[in-house]
PDB file of C-alpha atoms and ligand atoms in Angstrom:
ATOM      1  CA  UNK J   1     -16.828  21.660  38.305  1.00 94.00           C
ATOM      2  CA  UNK J   2     -20.408  21.495  39.670  1.00 96.00           C
ATOM      3  CA  UNK J   3     -20.758  18.186  41.517  1.00 97.00           C
ATOM      4  CA  UNK J   4     -24.176  17.252  40.145  1.00 98.00           C
ATOM      5  CA  UNK J   5     -23.075  17.990  36.552  1.00 98.00           C
ATOM      6  CA  UNK J   6     -19.869  15.962  37.134  1.00 98.00           C
ATOM      7  CA  UNK J   7     -21.834  13.028  38.444  1.00 98.00           C
ATOM      8  CA  UNK J   8     -24.271  13.188  35.513  1.00 98.00           C
ATOM      9  CA  UNK J   9     -21.271  13.390  33.041  1.00 98.00           C
ATOM     10  CA  UNK J  10     -19.614  10.354  34.732  1.00 98.00           C
ATOM     11  CA  UNK J  11     -22.897   8.504  34.414  1.00 97.00           C
ATOM     12  CA  UNK J  12     -23.047   9.282  30.756  1.00 98.00           C
ATOM     13  CA  UNK J  13     -19.399   8.088  30.360  1.00 98.00           C
ATOM     14  CA  UNK J  14     -20.559   4.742  31.660  1.00 97.00           C
ATOM     15  CA  UNK J  15     -23.506   4.551  29.311  1.00 97.00           C
ATOM     16  CA  UNK J  16     -21.338   5.324  26.261  1.00 97.00           C
ATOM     17  CA  UNK J  17     -18.851   2.683  27.336  1.00 97.00           C
ATOM     18  CA  UNK J  18     -21.580   0.134  27.707  1.00 96.00           C
ATOM     19  CA  UNK J  19     -23.069   1.075  24.331  1.00 96.00           C
ATOM     20  CA  UNK J  20     -19.619   0.403  22.819  1.00 97.00           C
ATOM     21  CA  UNK J  21     -19.414  -3.037  24.514  1.00 97.00           C
ATOM     22  CA  UNK J  22     -23.059  -3.906  23.531  1.00 97.00           C
ATOM     23  CA  UNK J  23     -22.520  -3.066  19.896  1.00 97.00           C
ATOM     24  CA  UNK J  24     -19.222  -4.862  19.915  1.00 97.00           C
ATOM     25  CA  UNK J  25     -21.014  -8.070  21.109  1.00 98.00           C
ATOM     26  CA  UNK J  26     -23.538  -7.573  18.315  1.00 97.00           C
ATOM     27  CA  UNK J  27     -20.759  -7.126  15.717  1.00 97.00           C
ATOM     28  CA  UNK J  28     -19.112 -10.319  16.932  1.00 97.00           C
ATOM     29  CA  UNK J  29     -22.407 -12.228  16.717  1.00 97.00           C
ATOM     30  CA  UNK J  30     -23.093 -10.944  13.234  1.00 97.00           C
ATOM     31  CA  UNK J  31     -19.571 -11.940  12.071  1.00 97.00           C
ATOM     32  CA  UNK J  32     -19.982 -15.407  13.422  1.00 97.00           C
ATOM     33  CA  UNK J  33     -23.270 -15.695  11.543  1.00 95.00           C
ATOM     34  CA  UNK J  34     -21.947 -14.837   8.067  1.00 95.00           C
ATOM     35  CA  UNK J  35     -23.343 -11.228   8.135  1.00 96.00           C
ATOM     36  CA  UNK J  36     -20.037  -9.592   7.367  1.00 96.00           C
ATOM     37  CA  UNK J  37     -21.511  -6.245   6.189  1.00 96.00           C
ATOM     38  CA  UNK J  38     -23.642  -5.993   9.347  1.00 96.00           C
ATOM     39  CA  UNK J  39     -20.563  -6.832  11.460  1.00 96.00           C
ATOM     40  CA  UNK J  40     -18.528  -4.017   9.740  1.00 95.00           C
ATOM     41  CA  UNK J  41     -21.267  -1.569  10.378  1.00 95.00           C
ATOM     42  CA  UNK J  42     -21.655  -2.588  14.048  1.00 96.00           C
ATOM     43  CA  UNK J  43     -17.864  -2.647  14.668  1.00 96.00           C
ATOM     44  CA  UNK J  44     -17.804   0.940  13.360  1.00 95.00           C
ATOM     45  CA  UNK J  45     -20.779   1.861  15.613  1.00 95.00           C
ATOM     46  CA  UNK J  46     -18.954   0.377  18.612  1.00 96.00           C
ATOM     47  CA  UNK J  47     -15.968   2.567  17.834  1.00 96.00           C
ATOM     48  CA  UNK J  48     -18.164   5.559  17.576  1.00 95.00           C
ATOM     49  CA  UNK J  49     -19.567   4.984  20.976  1.00 96.00           C
ATOM     50  CA  UNK J  50     -16.047   4.638  22.392  1.00 97.00           C
ATOM     51  CA  UNK J  51     -15.288   8.103  20.752  1.00 96.00           C
ATOM     52  CA  UNK J  52     -18.448   9.520  22.518  1.00 97.00           C
ATOM     53  CA  UNK J  53     -17.099   8.211  25.775  1.00 98.00           C
ATOM     54  CA  UNK J  54     -13.627   9.659  25.209  1.00 98.00           C
ATOM     55  CA  UNK J  55     -14.990  12.954  24.287  1.00 98.00           C
ATOM     56  CA  UNK J  56     -16.798  13.119  27.639  1.00 98.00           C
ATOM     57  CA  UNK J  57     -13.721  11.909  29.649  1.00 98.00           C
ATOM     58  CA  UNK J  58     -11.615  14.644  28.104  1.00 98.00           C
ATOM     59  CA  UNK J  59     -14.213  17.314  28.713  1.00 98.00           C
ATOM     60  CA  UNK J  60     -14.626  16.359  32.353  1.00 98.00           C
ATOM     61  CA  UNK J  61     -10.853  16.373  32.929  1.00 98.00           C
ATOM     62  CA  UNK J  62     -10.317  19.673  31.023  1.00 98.00           C
ATOM     63  CA  UNK J  63     -12.921  21.335  33.169  1.00 97.00           C
ATOM     64  CA  UNK J  64     -11.225  20.409  36.478  1.00 96.00           C
ATOM     65  CA  UNK J  65     -13.499  17.312  37.254  1.00 98.00           C
ATOM     66  CA  UNK J  66     -12.348  13.738  37.562  1.00 98.00           C
ATOM     67  CA  UNK J  67     -13.543  11.395  34.879  1.00 98.00           C
ATOM     68  CA  UNK J  68     -14.300   7.850  36.178  1.00 98.00           C
ATOM     69  CA  UNK J  69     -13.412   5.065  33.843  1.00 97.00           C
ATOM     70  CA  UNK J  70     -15.990   2.375  34.361  1.00 95.00           C
ATOM     71  CA  UNK J  71     -15.452  -1.411  34.601  1.00 94.00           C
ATOM     72  CA  UNK J  72     -16.726  -3.679  31.915  1.00 88.00           C
ATOM     73  CA  UNK J  73     -19.967  -5.578  32.073  1.00 91.00           C
ATOM     74  CA  UNK J  74     -20.315  -8.640  29.840  1.00 95.00           C
ATOM     75  CA  UNK J  75     -22.920  -8.041  27.141  1.00 95.00           C
ATOM     76  CA  UNK J  76     -25.064 -10.895  25.733  1.00 94.00           C
ATOM     77  CA  UNK J  77     -23.149 -13.176  23.243  1.00 91.00           C
ATOM     78  CA  UNK J  78     -26.165 -14.604  21.523  1.00 94.00           C
ATOM     79  CA  UNK J  79     -28.935 -12.755  19.756  1.00 96.00           C
ATOM     80  CA  UNK J  80     -32.024 -14.337  18.213  1.00 93.00           C
ATOM     81  CA  UNK J  81     -32.187 -12.654  14.840  1.00 94.00           C
ATOM     82  CA  UNK J  82     -30.932  -9.597  12.942  1.00 95.00           C
ATOM     83  CA  UNK J  83     -34.235  -7.971  13.743  1.00 95.00           C
ATOM     84  CA  UNK J  84     -33.774  -8.604  17.406  1.00 96.00           C
ATOM     85  CA  UNK J  85     -30.301  -6.981  17.185  1.00 97.00           C
ATOM     86  CA  UNK J  86     -31.517  -3.808  15.685  1.00 97.00           C
ATOM     87  CA  UNK J  87     -34.602  -3.747  17.896  1.00 97.00           C
ATOM     88  CA  UNK J  88     -32.254  -3.944  20.933  1.00 97.00           C
ATOM     89  CA  UNK J  89     -29.999  -1.324  19.382  1.00 97.00           C
ATOM     90  CA  UNK J  90     -32.928   1.087  18.886  1.00 97.00           C
ATOM     91  CA  UNK J  91     -34.158   0.517  22.437  1.00 97.00           C
ATOM     92  CA  UNK J  92     -30.713   1.137  23.775  1.00 96.00           C
ATOM     93  CA  UNK J  93     -30.376   4.360  21.788  1.00 97.00           C
ATOM     94  CA  UNK J  94     -33.762   5.565  23.124  1.00 97.00           C
ATOM     95  CA  UNK J  95     -32.410   5.025  26.632  1.00 97.00           C
ATOM     96  CA  UNK J  96     -29.287   6.927  25.816  1.00 97.00           C
ATOM     97  CA  UNK J  97     -31.354   9.845  24.487  1.00 97.00           C
ATOM     98  CA  UNK J  98     -33.317   9.988  27.599  1.00 97.00           C
ATOM     99  CA  UNK J  99     -30.085   9.984  29.687  1.00 97.00           C
ATOM    100  CA  UNK J 100     -28.676  12.847  27.517  1.00 98.00           C
ATOM    101  CA  UNK J 101     -31.862  14.740  27.998  1.00 98.00           C
ATOM    102  CA  UNK J 102     -31.653  14.342  31.740  1.00 98.00           C
ATOM    103  CA  UNK J 103     -28.033  15.582  31.644  1.00 98.00           C
ATOM    104  CA  UNK J 104     -28.995  18.585  29.683  1.00 98.00           C
ATOM    105  CA  UNK J 105     -31.663  19.295  32.285  1.00 98.00           C
ATOM    106  CA  UNK J 106     -29.222  18.977  35.160  1.00 98.00           C
ATOM    107  CA  UNK J 107     -26.976  21.556  33.280  1.00 98.00           C
ATOM    108  CA  UNK J 108     -29.890  24.002  33.119  1.00 98.00           C
ATOM    109  CA  UNK J 109     -30.905  23.570  36.707  1.00 98.00           C
ATOM    110  CA  UNK J 110     -27.220  24.116  37.823  1.00 98.00           C
ATOM    111  CA  UNK J 111     -26.793  26.977  35.361  1.00 98.00           C
ATOM    112  CA  UNK J 112     -23.801  25.301  33.756  1.00 98.00           C
ATOM    113  CA  UNK J 113     -24.244  26.766  30.259  1.00 97.00           C
ATOM    114  CA  UNK J 114     -20.777  25.580  29.075  1.00 97.00           C
ATOM    115  CA  UNK J 115     -21.610  21.948  29.686  1.00 98.00           C
ATOM    116  CA  UNK J 116     -25.036  22.640  28.269  1.00 98.00           C
ATOM    117  CA  UNK J 117     -23.489  23.898  25.080  1.00 98.00           C
ATOM    118  CA  UNK J 118     -21.062  21.069  24.846  1.00 98.00           C
ATOM    119  CA  UNK J 119     -23.956  18.490  25.202  1.00 98.00           C
ATOM    120  CA  UNK J 120     -25.709  19.895  22.177  1.00 98.00           C
ATOM    121  CA  UNK J 121     -23.386  17.800  19.987  1.00 97.00           C
ATOM    122  CA  UNK J 122     -24.806  14.745  21.636  1.00 98.00           C
ATOM    123  CA  UNK J 123     -28.390  15.889  21.223  1.00 98.00           C
ATOM    124  CA  UNK J 124     -27.880  16.051  17.433  1.00 96.00           C
ATOM    125  CA  UNK J 125     -25.893  12.796  17.426  1.00 95.00           C
ATOM    126  CA  UNK J 126     -28.821  10.913  19.046  1.00 95.00           C
ATOM    127  CA  UNK J 127     -31.295  12.323  16.492  1.00 95.00           C
ATOM    128  CA  UNK J 128     -29.122  10.725  13.771  1.00 94.00           C
ATOM    129  CA  UNK J 129     -28.498   7.376  15.565  1.00 94.00           C
ATOM    130  CA  UNK J 130     -32.123   6.884  16.405  1.00 96.00           C
ATOM    131  CA  UNK J 131     -33.153   7.661  12.807  1.00 95.00           C
ATOM    132  CA  UNK J 132     -30.584   5.317  11.424  1.00 94.00           C
ATOM    133  CA  UNK J 133     -31.639   2.417  13.763  1.00 95.00           C
ATOM    134  CA  UNK J 134     -35.221   2.983  12.741  1.00 96.00           C
ATOM    135  CA  UNK J 135     -34.442   3.031   9.014  1.00 95.00           C
ATOM    136  CA  UNK J 136     -32.529  -0.258   9.332  1.00 96.00           C
ATOM    137  CA  UNK J 137     -35.222  -1.880  11.455  1.00 96.00           C
ATOM    138  CA  UNK J 138     -37.981  -0.852   8.958  1.00 96.00           C
ATOM    139  CA  UNK J 139     -35.904  -2.400   6.138  1.00 95.00           C
ATOM    140  CA  UNK J 140     -35.422  -5.673   8.083  1.00 96.00           C
ATOM    141  CA  UNK J 141     -39.198  -5.878   8.721  1.00 95.00           C
ATOM    142  CA  UNK J 142     -39.873  -5.309   5.070  1.00 95.00           C
ATOM    143  CA  UNK J 143     -37.436  -8.057   4.036  1.00 94.00           C
ATOM    144  CA  UNK J 144     -39.037 -10.642   6.323  1.00 92.00           C
ATOM    145  CA  UNK J 145     -37.793 -14.086   5.470  1.00 88.00           C
ATOM    146  CA  UNK J 146     -36.460 -13.076   1.968  1.00 92.00           C
ATOM    147  CA  UNK J 147     -32.827 -14.405   1.924  1.00 92.00           C
ATOM    148  CA  UNK J 148     -32.016 -12.293  -1.224  1.00 95.00           C
ATOM    149  CA  UNK J 149     -33.241  -9.180   0.591  1.00 95.00           C
ATOM    150  CA  UNK J 150     -31.113  -9.965   3.609  1.00 94.00           C
ATOM    151  CA  UNK J 151     -28.022 -10.395   1.417  1.00 94.00           C
ATOM    152  CA  UNK J 152     -28.672  -6.988  -0.176  1.00 94.00           C
ATOM    153  CA  UNK J 153     -29.214  -5.390   3.199  1.00 95.00           C
ATOM    154  CA  UNK J 154     -26.011  -6.786   4.517  1.00 95.00           C
ATOM    155  CA  UNK J 155     -24.190  -5.553   1.463  1.00 95.00           C
ATOM    156  CA  UNK J 156     -25.660  -1.997   1.934  1.00 93.00           C
ATOM    157  CA  UNK J 157     -24.572  -1.980   5.548  1.00 94.00           C
ATOM    158  CA  UNK J 158     -21.078  -2.903   4.426  1.00 91.00           C
ATOM    159  CA  UNK J 159     -20.839   0.016   2.057  1.00 87.00           C
ATOM    160  CA  UNK J 160     -22.776   2.300   4.406  1.00 73.00           C
ATOM    161  CA  UNK J 161     -25.373   2.830   1.763  1.00 65.00           C
ATOM    162  CA  UNK J 162     -27.912   3.118   4.502  1.00 65.00           C
ATOM    163  CA  UNK J 163     -27.880   6.594   5.976  1.00 62.00           C
ATOM    164  CA  UNK J 164     -29.971   8.302   8.584  1.00 54.00           C
ATOM    165  CA  UNK J 165     -33.096  10.153   7.396  1.00 51.00           C
ATOM    166  CA  UNK J 166     -31.956  13.419   9.001  1.00 47.00           C
ATOM    167  CA  UNK J 167     -29.039  15.678   8.233  1.00 43.00           C
ATOM    168  CA  UNK J 168     -25.527  15.076   9.568  1.00 45.00           C
ATOM    169  CA  UNK J 169     -24.859  15.977  13.159  1.00 49.00           C
ATOM    170  CA  UNK J 170     -22.268  18.637  13.913  1.00 42.00           C
ATOM    171  CA  UNK J 171     -18.746  17.252  13.570  1.00 45.00           C
ATOM    172  CA  UNK J 172     -16.507  16.725  16.563  1.00 46.00           C
TER     173      UNK J 172
HETATM  174 FE1  LIG U 201     -25.431   6.081  20.447  1.00 58.57          FE
HETATM  175  O1  LIG U 201     -24.971   6.888  22.059  1.00 58.57           O
HETATM  176 FE2  LIG U 201     -23.458   7.685  22.121  1.00 58.57          FE
HETATM  177  O2  LIG U 201     -24.149   9.346  22.440  1.00 58.57           O
END
């Protein structure tokens, strides 16, 4: 496997692992603050990020590279507000999108069209995740200090009634 592509893929593995840990910390905070629907949503999101990581690990190994399993960094345990949680989540996803775009760029530079093709799933997934984070953040801003609104949002997150504003990404 091309060394630059392998390095970039391993870097992405690290980012997906750190996303999973970050959202797990958010889920735990939400659970401890009575936001059970939000916690359920974030636990699921954390699992999805772990799946993104595993998909990359398997791809690197299947193509003759060596996947590097990163160590764990401790994410924050306290968050100020629900708005703060989703603001951080959106910023984090924007960083992940940038890193995926860089990885796609490395694939093109190195003429690795197989990895380029594989990465298109992540490009679509990022579109959805960014849209979803923005939708939730907009709702939180609309709700402001209204406790009834917060209750309904939490319930909607539990039943996944809030969906991204774009179509579904390609399935794994
Ligand atoms: Fe939400 O980041 Fe994975 O790809």
